[in-house]
PDB file of C-alpha atoms and ligand atoms in Angstrom:
ATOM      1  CA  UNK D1161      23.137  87.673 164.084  1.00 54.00           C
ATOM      2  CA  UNK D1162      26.662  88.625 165.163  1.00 59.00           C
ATOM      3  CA  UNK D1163      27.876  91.853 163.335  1.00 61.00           C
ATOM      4  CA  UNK D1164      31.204  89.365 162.059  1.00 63.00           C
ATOM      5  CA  UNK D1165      28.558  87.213 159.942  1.00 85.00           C
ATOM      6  CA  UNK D1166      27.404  89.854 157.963  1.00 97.00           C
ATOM      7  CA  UNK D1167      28.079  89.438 153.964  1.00 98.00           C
ATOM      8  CA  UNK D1168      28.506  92.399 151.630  1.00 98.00           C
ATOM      9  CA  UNK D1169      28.548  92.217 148.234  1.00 99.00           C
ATOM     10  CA  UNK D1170      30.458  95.597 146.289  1.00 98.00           C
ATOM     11  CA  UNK D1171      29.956  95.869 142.870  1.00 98.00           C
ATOM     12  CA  UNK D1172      33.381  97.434 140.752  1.00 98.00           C
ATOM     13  CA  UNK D1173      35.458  96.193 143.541  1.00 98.00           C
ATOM     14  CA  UNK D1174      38.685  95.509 141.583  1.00 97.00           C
ATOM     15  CA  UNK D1175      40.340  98.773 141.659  1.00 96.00           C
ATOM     16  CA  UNK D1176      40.057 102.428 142.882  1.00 98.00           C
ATOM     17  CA  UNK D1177      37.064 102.980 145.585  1.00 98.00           C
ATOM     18  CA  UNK D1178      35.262  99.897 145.363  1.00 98.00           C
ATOM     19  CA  UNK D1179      38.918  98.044 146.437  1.00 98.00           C
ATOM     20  CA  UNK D1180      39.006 100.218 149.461  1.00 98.00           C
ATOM     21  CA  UNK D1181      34.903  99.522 150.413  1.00 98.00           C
ATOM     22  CA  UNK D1182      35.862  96.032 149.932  1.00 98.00           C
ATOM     23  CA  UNK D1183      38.838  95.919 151.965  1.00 98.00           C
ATOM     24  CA  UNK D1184      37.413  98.629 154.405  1.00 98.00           C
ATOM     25  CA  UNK D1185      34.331  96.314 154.985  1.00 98.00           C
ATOM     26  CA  UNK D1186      36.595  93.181 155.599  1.00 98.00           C
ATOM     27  CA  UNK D1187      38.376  94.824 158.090  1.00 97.00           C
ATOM     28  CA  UNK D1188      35.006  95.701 160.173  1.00 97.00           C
ATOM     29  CA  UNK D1189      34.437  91.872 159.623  1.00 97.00           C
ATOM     30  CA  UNK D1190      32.498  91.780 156.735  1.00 98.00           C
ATOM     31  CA  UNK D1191      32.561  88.763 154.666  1.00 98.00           C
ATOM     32  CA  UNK D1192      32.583  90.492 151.297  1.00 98.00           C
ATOM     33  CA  UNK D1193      32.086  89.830 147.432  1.00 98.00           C
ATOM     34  CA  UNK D1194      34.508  91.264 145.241  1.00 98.00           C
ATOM     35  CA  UNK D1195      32.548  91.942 142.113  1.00 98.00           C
ATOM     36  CA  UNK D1196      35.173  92.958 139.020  1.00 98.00           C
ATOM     37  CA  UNK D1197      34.238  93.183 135.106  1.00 98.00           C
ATOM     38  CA  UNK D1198      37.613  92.967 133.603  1.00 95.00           C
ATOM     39  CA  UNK D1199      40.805  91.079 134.427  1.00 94.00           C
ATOM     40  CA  UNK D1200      41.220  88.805 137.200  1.00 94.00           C
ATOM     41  CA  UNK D1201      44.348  90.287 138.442  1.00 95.00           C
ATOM     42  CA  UNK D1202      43.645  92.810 140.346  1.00 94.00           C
ATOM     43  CA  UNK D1203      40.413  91.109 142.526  1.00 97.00           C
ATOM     44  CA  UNK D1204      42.664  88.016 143.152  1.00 97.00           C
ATOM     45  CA  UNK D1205      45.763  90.807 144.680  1.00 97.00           C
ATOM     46  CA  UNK D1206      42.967  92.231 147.026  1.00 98.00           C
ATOM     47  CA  UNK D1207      41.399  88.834 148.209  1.00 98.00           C
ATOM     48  CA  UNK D1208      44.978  87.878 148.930  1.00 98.00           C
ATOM     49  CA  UNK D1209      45.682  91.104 150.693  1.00 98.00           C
ATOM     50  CA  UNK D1210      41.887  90.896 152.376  1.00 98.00           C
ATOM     51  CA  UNK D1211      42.795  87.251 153.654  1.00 98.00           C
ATOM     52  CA  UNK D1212      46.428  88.019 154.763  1.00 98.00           C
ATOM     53  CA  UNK D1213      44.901  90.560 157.158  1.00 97.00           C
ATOM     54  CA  UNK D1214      42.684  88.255 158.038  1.00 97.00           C
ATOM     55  CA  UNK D1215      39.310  89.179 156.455  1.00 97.00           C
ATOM     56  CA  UNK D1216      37.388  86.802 154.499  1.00 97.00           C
ATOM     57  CA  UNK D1217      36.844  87.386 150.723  1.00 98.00           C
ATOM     58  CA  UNK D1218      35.858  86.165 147.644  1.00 97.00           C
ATOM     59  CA  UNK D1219      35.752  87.338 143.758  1.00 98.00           C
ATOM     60  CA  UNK D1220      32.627  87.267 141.458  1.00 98.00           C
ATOM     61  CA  UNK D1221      32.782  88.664 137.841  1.00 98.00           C
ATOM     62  CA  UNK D1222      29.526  90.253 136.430  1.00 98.00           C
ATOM     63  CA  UNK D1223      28.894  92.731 134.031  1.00 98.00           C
ATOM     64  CA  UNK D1224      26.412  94.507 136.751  1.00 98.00           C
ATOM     65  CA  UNK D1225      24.243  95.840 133.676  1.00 98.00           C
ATOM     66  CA  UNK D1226      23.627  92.036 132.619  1.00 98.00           C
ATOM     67  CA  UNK D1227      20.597  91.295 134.928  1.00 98.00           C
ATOM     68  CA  UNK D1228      21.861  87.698 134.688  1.00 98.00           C
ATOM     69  CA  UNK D1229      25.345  87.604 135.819  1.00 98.00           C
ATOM     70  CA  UNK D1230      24.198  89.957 138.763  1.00 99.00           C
ATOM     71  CA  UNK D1231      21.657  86.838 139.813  1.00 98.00           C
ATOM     72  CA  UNK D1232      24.069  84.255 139.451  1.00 98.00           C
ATOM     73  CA  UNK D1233      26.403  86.599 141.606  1.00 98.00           C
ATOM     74  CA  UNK D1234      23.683  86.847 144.654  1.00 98.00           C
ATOM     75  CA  UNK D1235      22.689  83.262 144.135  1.00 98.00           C
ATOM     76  CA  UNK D1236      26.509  82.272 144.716  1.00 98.00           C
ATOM     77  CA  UNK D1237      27.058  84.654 147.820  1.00 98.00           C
ATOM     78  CA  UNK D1238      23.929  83.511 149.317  1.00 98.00           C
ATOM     79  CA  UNK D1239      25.236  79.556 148.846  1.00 98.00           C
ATOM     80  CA  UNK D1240      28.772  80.362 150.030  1.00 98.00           C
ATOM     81  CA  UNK D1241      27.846  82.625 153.017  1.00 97.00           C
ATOM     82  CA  UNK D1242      24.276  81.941 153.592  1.00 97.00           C
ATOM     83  CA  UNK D1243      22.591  85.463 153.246  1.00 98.00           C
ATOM     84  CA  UNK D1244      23.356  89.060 152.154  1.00 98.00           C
ATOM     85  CA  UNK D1245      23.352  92.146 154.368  1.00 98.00           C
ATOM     86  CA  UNK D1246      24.974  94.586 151.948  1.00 98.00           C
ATOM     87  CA  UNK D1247      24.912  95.725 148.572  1.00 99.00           C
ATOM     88  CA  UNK D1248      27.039  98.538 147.362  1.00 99.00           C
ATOM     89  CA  UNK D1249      26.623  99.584 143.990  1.00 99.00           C
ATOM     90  CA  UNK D1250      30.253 100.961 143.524  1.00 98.00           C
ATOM     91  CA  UNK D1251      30.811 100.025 139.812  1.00 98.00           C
ATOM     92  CA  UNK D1252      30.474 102.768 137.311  1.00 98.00           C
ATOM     93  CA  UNK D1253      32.445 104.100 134.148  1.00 98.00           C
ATOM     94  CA  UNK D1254      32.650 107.824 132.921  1.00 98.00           C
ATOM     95  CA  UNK D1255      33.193 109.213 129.715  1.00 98.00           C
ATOM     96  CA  UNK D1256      33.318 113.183 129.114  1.00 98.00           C
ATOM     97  CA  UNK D1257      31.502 115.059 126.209  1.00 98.00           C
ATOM     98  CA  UNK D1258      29.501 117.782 125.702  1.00 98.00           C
ATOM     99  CA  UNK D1259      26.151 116.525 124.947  1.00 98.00           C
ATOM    100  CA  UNK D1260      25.870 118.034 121.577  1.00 98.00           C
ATOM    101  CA  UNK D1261      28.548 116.058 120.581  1.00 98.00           C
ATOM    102  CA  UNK D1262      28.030 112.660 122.563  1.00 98.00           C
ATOM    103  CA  UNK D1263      27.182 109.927 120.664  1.00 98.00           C
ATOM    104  CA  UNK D1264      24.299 107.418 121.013  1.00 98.00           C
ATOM    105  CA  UNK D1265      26.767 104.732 122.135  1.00 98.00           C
ATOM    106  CA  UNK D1266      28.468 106.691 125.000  1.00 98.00           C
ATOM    107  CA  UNK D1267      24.772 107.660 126.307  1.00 98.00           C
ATOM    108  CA  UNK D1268      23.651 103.548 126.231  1.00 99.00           C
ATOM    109  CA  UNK D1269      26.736 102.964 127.836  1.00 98.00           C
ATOM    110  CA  UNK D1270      26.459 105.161 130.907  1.00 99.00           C
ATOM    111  CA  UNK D1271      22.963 104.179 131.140  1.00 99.00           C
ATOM    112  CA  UNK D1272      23.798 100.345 130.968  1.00 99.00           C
ATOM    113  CA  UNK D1273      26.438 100.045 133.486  1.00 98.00           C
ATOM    114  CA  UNK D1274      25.593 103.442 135.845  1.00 99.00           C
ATOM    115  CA  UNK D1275      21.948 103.019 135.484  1.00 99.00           C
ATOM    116  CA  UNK D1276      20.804  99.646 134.813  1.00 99.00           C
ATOM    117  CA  UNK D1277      23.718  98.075 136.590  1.00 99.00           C
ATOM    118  CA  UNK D1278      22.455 100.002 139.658  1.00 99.00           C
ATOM    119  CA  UNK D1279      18.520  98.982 138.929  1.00 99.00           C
ATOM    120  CA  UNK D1280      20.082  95.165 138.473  1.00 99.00           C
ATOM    121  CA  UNK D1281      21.659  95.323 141.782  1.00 99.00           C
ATOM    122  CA  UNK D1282      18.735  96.929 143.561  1.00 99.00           C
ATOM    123  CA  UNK D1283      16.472  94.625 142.569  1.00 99.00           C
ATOM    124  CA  UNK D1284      18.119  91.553 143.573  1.00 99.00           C
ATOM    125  CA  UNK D1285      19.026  93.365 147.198  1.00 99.00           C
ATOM    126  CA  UNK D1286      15.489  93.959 147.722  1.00 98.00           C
ATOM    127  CA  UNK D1287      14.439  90.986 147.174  1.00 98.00           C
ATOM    128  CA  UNK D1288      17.157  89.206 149.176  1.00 98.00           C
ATOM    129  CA  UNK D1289      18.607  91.130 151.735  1.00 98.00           C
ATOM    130  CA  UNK D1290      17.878  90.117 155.231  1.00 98.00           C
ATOM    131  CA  UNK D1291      16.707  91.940 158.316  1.00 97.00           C
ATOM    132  CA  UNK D1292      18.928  95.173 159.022  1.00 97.00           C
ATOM    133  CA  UNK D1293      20.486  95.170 155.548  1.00 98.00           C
ATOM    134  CA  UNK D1294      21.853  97.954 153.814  1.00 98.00           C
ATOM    135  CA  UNK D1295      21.754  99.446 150.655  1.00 99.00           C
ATOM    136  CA  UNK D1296      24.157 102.025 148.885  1.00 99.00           C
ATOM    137  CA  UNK D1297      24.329 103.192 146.081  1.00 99.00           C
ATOM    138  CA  UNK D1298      27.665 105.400 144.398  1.00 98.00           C
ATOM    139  CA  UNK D1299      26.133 108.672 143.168  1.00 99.00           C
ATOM    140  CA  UNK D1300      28.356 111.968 142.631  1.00 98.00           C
ATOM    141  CA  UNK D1301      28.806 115.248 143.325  1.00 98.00           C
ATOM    142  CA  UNK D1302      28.586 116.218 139.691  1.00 98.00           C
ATOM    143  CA  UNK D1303      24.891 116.258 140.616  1.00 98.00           C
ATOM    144  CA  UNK D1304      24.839 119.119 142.178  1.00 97.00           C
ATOM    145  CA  UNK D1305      27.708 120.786 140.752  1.00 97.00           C
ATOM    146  CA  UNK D1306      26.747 120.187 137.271  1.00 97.00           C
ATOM    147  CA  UNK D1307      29.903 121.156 135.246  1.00 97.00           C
ATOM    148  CA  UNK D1308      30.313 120.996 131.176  1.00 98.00           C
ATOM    149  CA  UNK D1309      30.907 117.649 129.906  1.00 98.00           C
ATOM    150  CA  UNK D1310      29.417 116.184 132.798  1.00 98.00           C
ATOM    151  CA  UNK D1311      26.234 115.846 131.153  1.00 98.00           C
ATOM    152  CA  UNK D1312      25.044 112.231 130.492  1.00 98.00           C
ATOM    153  CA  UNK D1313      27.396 111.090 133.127  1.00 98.00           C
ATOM    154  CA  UNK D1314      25.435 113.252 135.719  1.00 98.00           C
ATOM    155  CA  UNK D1315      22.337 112.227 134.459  1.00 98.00           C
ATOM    156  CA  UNK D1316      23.181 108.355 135.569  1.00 99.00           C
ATOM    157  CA  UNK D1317      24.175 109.469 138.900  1.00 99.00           C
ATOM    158  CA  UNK D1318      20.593 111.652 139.171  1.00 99.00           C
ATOM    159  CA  UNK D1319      18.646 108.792 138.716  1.00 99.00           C
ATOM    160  CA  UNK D1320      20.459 106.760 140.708  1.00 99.00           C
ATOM    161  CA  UNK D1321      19.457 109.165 143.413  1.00 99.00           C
ATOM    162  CA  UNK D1322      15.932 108.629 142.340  1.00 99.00           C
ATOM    163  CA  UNK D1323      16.331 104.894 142.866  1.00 99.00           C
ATOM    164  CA  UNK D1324      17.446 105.549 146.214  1.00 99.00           C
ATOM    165  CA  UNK D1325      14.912 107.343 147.319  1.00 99.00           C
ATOM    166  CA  UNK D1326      12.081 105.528 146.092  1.00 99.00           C
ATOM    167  CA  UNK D1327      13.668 102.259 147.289  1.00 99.00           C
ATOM    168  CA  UNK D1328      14.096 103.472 150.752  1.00 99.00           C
ATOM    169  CA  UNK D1329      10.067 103.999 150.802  1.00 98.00           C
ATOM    170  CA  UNK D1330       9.448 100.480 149.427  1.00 98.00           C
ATOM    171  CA  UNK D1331      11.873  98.448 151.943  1.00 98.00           C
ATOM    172  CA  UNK D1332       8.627 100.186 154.814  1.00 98.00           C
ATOM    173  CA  UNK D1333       8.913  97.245 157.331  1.00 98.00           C
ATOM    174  CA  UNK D1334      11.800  95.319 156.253  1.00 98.00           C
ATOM    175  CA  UNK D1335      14.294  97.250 158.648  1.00 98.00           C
ATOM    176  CA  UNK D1336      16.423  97.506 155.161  1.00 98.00           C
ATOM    177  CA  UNK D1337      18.217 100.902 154.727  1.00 98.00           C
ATOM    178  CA  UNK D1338      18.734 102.639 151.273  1.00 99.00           C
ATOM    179  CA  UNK D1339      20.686 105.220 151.070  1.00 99.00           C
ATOM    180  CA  UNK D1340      23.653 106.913 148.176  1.00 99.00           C
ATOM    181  CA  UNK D1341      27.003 108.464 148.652  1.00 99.00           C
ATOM    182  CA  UNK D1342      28.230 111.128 146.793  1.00 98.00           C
ATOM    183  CA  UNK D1343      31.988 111.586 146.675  1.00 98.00           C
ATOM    184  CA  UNK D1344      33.552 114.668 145.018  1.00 98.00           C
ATOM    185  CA  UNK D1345      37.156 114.530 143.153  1.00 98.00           C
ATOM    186  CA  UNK D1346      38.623 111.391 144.023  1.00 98.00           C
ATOM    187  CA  UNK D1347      41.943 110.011 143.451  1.00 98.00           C
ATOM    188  CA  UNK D1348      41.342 107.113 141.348  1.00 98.00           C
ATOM    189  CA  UNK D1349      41.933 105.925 137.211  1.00 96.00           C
ATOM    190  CA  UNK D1350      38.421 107.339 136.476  1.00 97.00           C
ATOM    191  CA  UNK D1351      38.913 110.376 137.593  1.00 97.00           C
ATOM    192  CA  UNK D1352      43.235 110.973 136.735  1.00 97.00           C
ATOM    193  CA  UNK D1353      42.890 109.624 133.459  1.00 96.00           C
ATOM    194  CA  UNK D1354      43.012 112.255 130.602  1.00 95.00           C
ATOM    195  CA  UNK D1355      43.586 115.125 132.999  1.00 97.00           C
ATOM    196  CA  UNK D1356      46.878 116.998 133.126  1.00 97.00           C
ATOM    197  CA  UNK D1357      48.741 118.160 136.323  1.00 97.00           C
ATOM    198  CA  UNK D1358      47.517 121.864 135.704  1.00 98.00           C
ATOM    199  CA  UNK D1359      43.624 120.820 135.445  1.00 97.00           C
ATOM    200  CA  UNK D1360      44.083 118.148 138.280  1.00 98.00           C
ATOM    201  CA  UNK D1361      45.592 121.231 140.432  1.00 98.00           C
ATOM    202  CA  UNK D1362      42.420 123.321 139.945  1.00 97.00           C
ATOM    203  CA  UNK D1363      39.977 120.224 141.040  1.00 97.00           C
ATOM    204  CA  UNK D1364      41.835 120.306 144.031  1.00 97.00           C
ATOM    205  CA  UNK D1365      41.175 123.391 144.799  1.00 97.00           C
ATOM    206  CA  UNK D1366      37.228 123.510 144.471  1.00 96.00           C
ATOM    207  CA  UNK D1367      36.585 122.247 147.702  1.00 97.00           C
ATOM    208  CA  UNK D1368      37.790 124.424 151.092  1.00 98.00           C
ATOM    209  CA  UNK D1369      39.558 121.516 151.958  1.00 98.00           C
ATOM    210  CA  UNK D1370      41.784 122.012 149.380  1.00 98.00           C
ATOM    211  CA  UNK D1371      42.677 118.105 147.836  1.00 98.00           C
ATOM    212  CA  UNK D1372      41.542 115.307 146.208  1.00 98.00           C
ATOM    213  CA  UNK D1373      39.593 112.816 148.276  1.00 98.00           C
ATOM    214  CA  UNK D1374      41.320 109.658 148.208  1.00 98.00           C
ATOM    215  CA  UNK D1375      39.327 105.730 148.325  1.00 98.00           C
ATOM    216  CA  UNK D1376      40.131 105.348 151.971  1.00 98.00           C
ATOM    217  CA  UNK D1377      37.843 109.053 152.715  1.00 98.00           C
ATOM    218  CA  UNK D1378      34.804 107.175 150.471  1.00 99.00           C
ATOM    219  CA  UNK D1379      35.068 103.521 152.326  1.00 99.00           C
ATOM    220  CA  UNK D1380      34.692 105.315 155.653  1.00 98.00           C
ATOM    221  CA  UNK D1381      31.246 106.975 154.760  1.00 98.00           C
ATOM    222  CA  UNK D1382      30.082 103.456 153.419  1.00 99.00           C
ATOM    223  CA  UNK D1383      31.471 101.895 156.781  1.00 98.00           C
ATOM    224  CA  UNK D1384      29.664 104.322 158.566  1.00 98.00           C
ATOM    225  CA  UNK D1385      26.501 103.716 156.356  1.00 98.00           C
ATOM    226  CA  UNK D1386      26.849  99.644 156.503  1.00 98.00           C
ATOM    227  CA  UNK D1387      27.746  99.682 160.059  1.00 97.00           C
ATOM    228  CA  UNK D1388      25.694  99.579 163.472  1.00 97.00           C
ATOM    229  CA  UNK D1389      26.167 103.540 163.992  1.00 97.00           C
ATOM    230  CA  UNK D1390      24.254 104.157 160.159  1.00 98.00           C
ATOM    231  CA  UNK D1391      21.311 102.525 161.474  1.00 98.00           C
ATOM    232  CA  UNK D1392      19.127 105.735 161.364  1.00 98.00           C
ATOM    233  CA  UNK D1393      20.460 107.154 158.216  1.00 98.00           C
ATOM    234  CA  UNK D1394      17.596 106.309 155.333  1.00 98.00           C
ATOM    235  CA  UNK D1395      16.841 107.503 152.257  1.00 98.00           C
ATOM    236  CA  UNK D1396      19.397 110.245 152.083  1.00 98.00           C
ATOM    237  CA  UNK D1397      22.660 110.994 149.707  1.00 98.00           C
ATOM    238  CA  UNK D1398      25.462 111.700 151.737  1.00 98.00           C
ATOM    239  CA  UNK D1399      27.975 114.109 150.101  1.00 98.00           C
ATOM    240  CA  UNK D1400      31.682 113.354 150.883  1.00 98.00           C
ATOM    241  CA  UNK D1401      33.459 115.908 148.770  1.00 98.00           C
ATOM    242  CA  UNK D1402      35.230 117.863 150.999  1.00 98.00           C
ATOM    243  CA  UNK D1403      32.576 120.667 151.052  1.00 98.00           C
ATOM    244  CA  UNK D1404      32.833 121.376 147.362  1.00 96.00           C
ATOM    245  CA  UNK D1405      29.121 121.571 147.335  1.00 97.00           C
TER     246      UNK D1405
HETATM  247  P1  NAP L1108      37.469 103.167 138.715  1.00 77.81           P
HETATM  248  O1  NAP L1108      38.738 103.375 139.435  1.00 77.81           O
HETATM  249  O2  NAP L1108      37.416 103.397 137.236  1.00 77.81           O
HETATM  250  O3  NAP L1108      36.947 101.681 139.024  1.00 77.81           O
HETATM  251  C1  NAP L1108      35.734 101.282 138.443  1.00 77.81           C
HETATM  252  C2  NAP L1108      35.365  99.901 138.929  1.00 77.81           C
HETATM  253  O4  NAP L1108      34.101  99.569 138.333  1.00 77.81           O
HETATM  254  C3  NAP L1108      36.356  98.843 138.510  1.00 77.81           C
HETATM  255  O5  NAP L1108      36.474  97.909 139.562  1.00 77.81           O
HETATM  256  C4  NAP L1108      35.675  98.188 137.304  1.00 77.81           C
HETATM  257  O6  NAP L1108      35.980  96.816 137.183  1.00 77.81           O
HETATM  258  C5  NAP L1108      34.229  98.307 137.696  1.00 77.81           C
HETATM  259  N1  NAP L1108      33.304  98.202 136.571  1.00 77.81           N
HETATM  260  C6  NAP L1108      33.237  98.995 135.470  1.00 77.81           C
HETATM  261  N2  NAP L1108      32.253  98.574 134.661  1.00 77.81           N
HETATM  262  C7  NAP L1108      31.699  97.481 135.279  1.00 77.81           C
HETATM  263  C8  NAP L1108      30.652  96.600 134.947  1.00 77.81           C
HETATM  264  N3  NAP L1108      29.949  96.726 133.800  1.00 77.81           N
HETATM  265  N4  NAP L1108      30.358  95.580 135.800  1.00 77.81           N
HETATM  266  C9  NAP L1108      31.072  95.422 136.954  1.00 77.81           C
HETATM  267  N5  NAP L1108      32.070  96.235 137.314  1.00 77.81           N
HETATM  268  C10 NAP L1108      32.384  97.247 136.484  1.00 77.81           C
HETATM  269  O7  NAP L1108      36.296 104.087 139.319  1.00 77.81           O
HETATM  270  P2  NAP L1108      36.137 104.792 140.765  1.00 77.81           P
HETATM  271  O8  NAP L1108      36.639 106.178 140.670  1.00 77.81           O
HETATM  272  O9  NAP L1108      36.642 103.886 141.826  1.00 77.81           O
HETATM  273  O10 NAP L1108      34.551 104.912 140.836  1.00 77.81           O
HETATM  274  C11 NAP L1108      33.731 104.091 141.642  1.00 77.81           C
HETATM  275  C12 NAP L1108      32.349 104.732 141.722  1.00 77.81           C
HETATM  276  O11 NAP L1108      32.464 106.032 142.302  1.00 77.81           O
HETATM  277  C13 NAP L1108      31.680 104.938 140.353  1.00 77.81           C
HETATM  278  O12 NAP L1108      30.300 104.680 140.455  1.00 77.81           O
HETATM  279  C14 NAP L1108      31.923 106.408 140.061  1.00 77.81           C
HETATM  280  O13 NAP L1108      30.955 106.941 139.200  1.00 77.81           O
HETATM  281  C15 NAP L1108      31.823 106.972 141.467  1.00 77.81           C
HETATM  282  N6  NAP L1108      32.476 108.296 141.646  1.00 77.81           N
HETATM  283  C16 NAP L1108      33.818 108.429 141.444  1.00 77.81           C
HETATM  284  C17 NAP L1108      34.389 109.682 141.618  1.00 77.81           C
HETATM  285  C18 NAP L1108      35.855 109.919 141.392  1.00 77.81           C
HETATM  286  O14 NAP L1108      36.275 111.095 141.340  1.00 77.81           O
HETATM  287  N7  NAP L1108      36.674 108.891 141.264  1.00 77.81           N
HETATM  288  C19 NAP L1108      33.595 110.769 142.010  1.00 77.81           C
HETATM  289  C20 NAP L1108      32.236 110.575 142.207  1.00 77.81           C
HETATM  290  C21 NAP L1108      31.682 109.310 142.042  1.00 77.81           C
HETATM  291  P3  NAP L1108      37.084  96.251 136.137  1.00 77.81           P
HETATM  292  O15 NAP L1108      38.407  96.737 136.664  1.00 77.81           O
HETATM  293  O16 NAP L1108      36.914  94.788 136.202  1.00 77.81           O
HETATM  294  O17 NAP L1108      36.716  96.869 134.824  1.00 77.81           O
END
């Protein structure tokens, strides 16, 4: 199959890094599935801008931790395009609390959409995804650096390493790759929001590198990862974060 035929479905893709996967992915010829939750608005902007350049686009909304809507989703990008190749599991939410005082309803949530939303996707990848497809997953480099408040939100991202790992060993034969990124700091609304100037200042500075990564640094390591040069990458979680840990 020629490399331009290739579908990729991203999951979250309305705003912050999963609009610059999506985008980043149409521009390497992907035709790609703009999964979004919320509004229409800001999926719609992107396709435009995705189509203008001269990519090829399309939106889907799905809750990605209802195991229906992310179905219906594959079943529709498999009509339109005629196959999937890629799945990135980009959509996510983050809430901070300590755990002793995070409530039952902020844990289910994280687990629904980080967790389960990542397990719905999976599944239906595995299942689906032809010959030489790839599979990533959005982890984070809270695992790993494992700061207070973090707690429940870190624990999603853990497991979804666990997912990748064992999913890498049961794809054995299907020339299917599985594999999770996981950005550091970056400059988007789920990381800004809530945080003044003074504590954004001091994330900058945790990595040697000195800044925020920004949506365009993420979308190049899943570029890499869904492209012909991540062929021999597997089961691994790459850390783009700047060298914070
Ligand atoms: P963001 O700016 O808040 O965007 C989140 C995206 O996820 C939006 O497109 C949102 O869609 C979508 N989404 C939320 N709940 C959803 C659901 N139930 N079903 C489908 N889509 C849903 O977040 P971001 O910073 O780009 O984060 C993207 C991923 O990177 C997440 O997995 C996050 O955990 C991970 N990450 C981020 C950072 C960081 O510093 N930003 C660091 C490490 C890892 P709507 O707009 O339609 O709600």
């Amino acid at each position: 199959m020629q490399w331009s035929q290739r579908t990729a479905i991203v999951t979250g893709a309305s705003r912050g890094i999963g609009a610059a996967i999506a985008q980043r992915l149409a521009a390497d010829g992907f035709n790609v599935v703009v999964n979004y939750a919320g509004s229409a608005a800001d999926p719609e902007a992107l396709i435009e801008r995705i189509r203008a350049g001269g990519g090829s686009a399309r939106a889907a909304r799905a809750d990605v931790s209802n195991p229906t809507a992310v179905r219906a989703m594959f079943d529709e990008a498999e009509q339109v395009f005629g196959g999937i190749d890629v799945l990135v599991n980009n959509a996510g939410i983050m809430q901070l609390e300590l755990i002793a005082d995070a409530d039952d309803a902020l844990f289910d949530r994280h687990v629904a959409v980080n967790l389960k939303g990542v397990f719905n996707g999976m599944r239906e990848a595995a299942r689906r995804l032809r010959s030489g497809g790839r599979i990533i997953s959005c982890s984070s480099s809270v695992v790993g650096l494992y700061q207070a408040t973090y707690g429940v939100y870190a624990a999603t991202k853990g497991a979804v390493e666990a997912l990748t790992h064992v999913l890498a060993n049961e794809m054995r034969g299907r020339n299917i790759t599985v594999n999770a990124i996981a950005p550091g700091p970056t400059a988007t609304d789920l990381f800004l929001e809530g945080k003044p100037p003074e504590l954004i200042e001091r994330f900058k500075k945790i990595a040697p590198l000195e800044r925020l990564g920004t949506p365009a640094d993420i979308a190049a390591v899943v570029a890499f990862l869904a492209g012909p040069d991540g062929a021999w990458i597997n089961g691994q979680v790459l850390r783009a974060n700047g060298g914070s840990v």
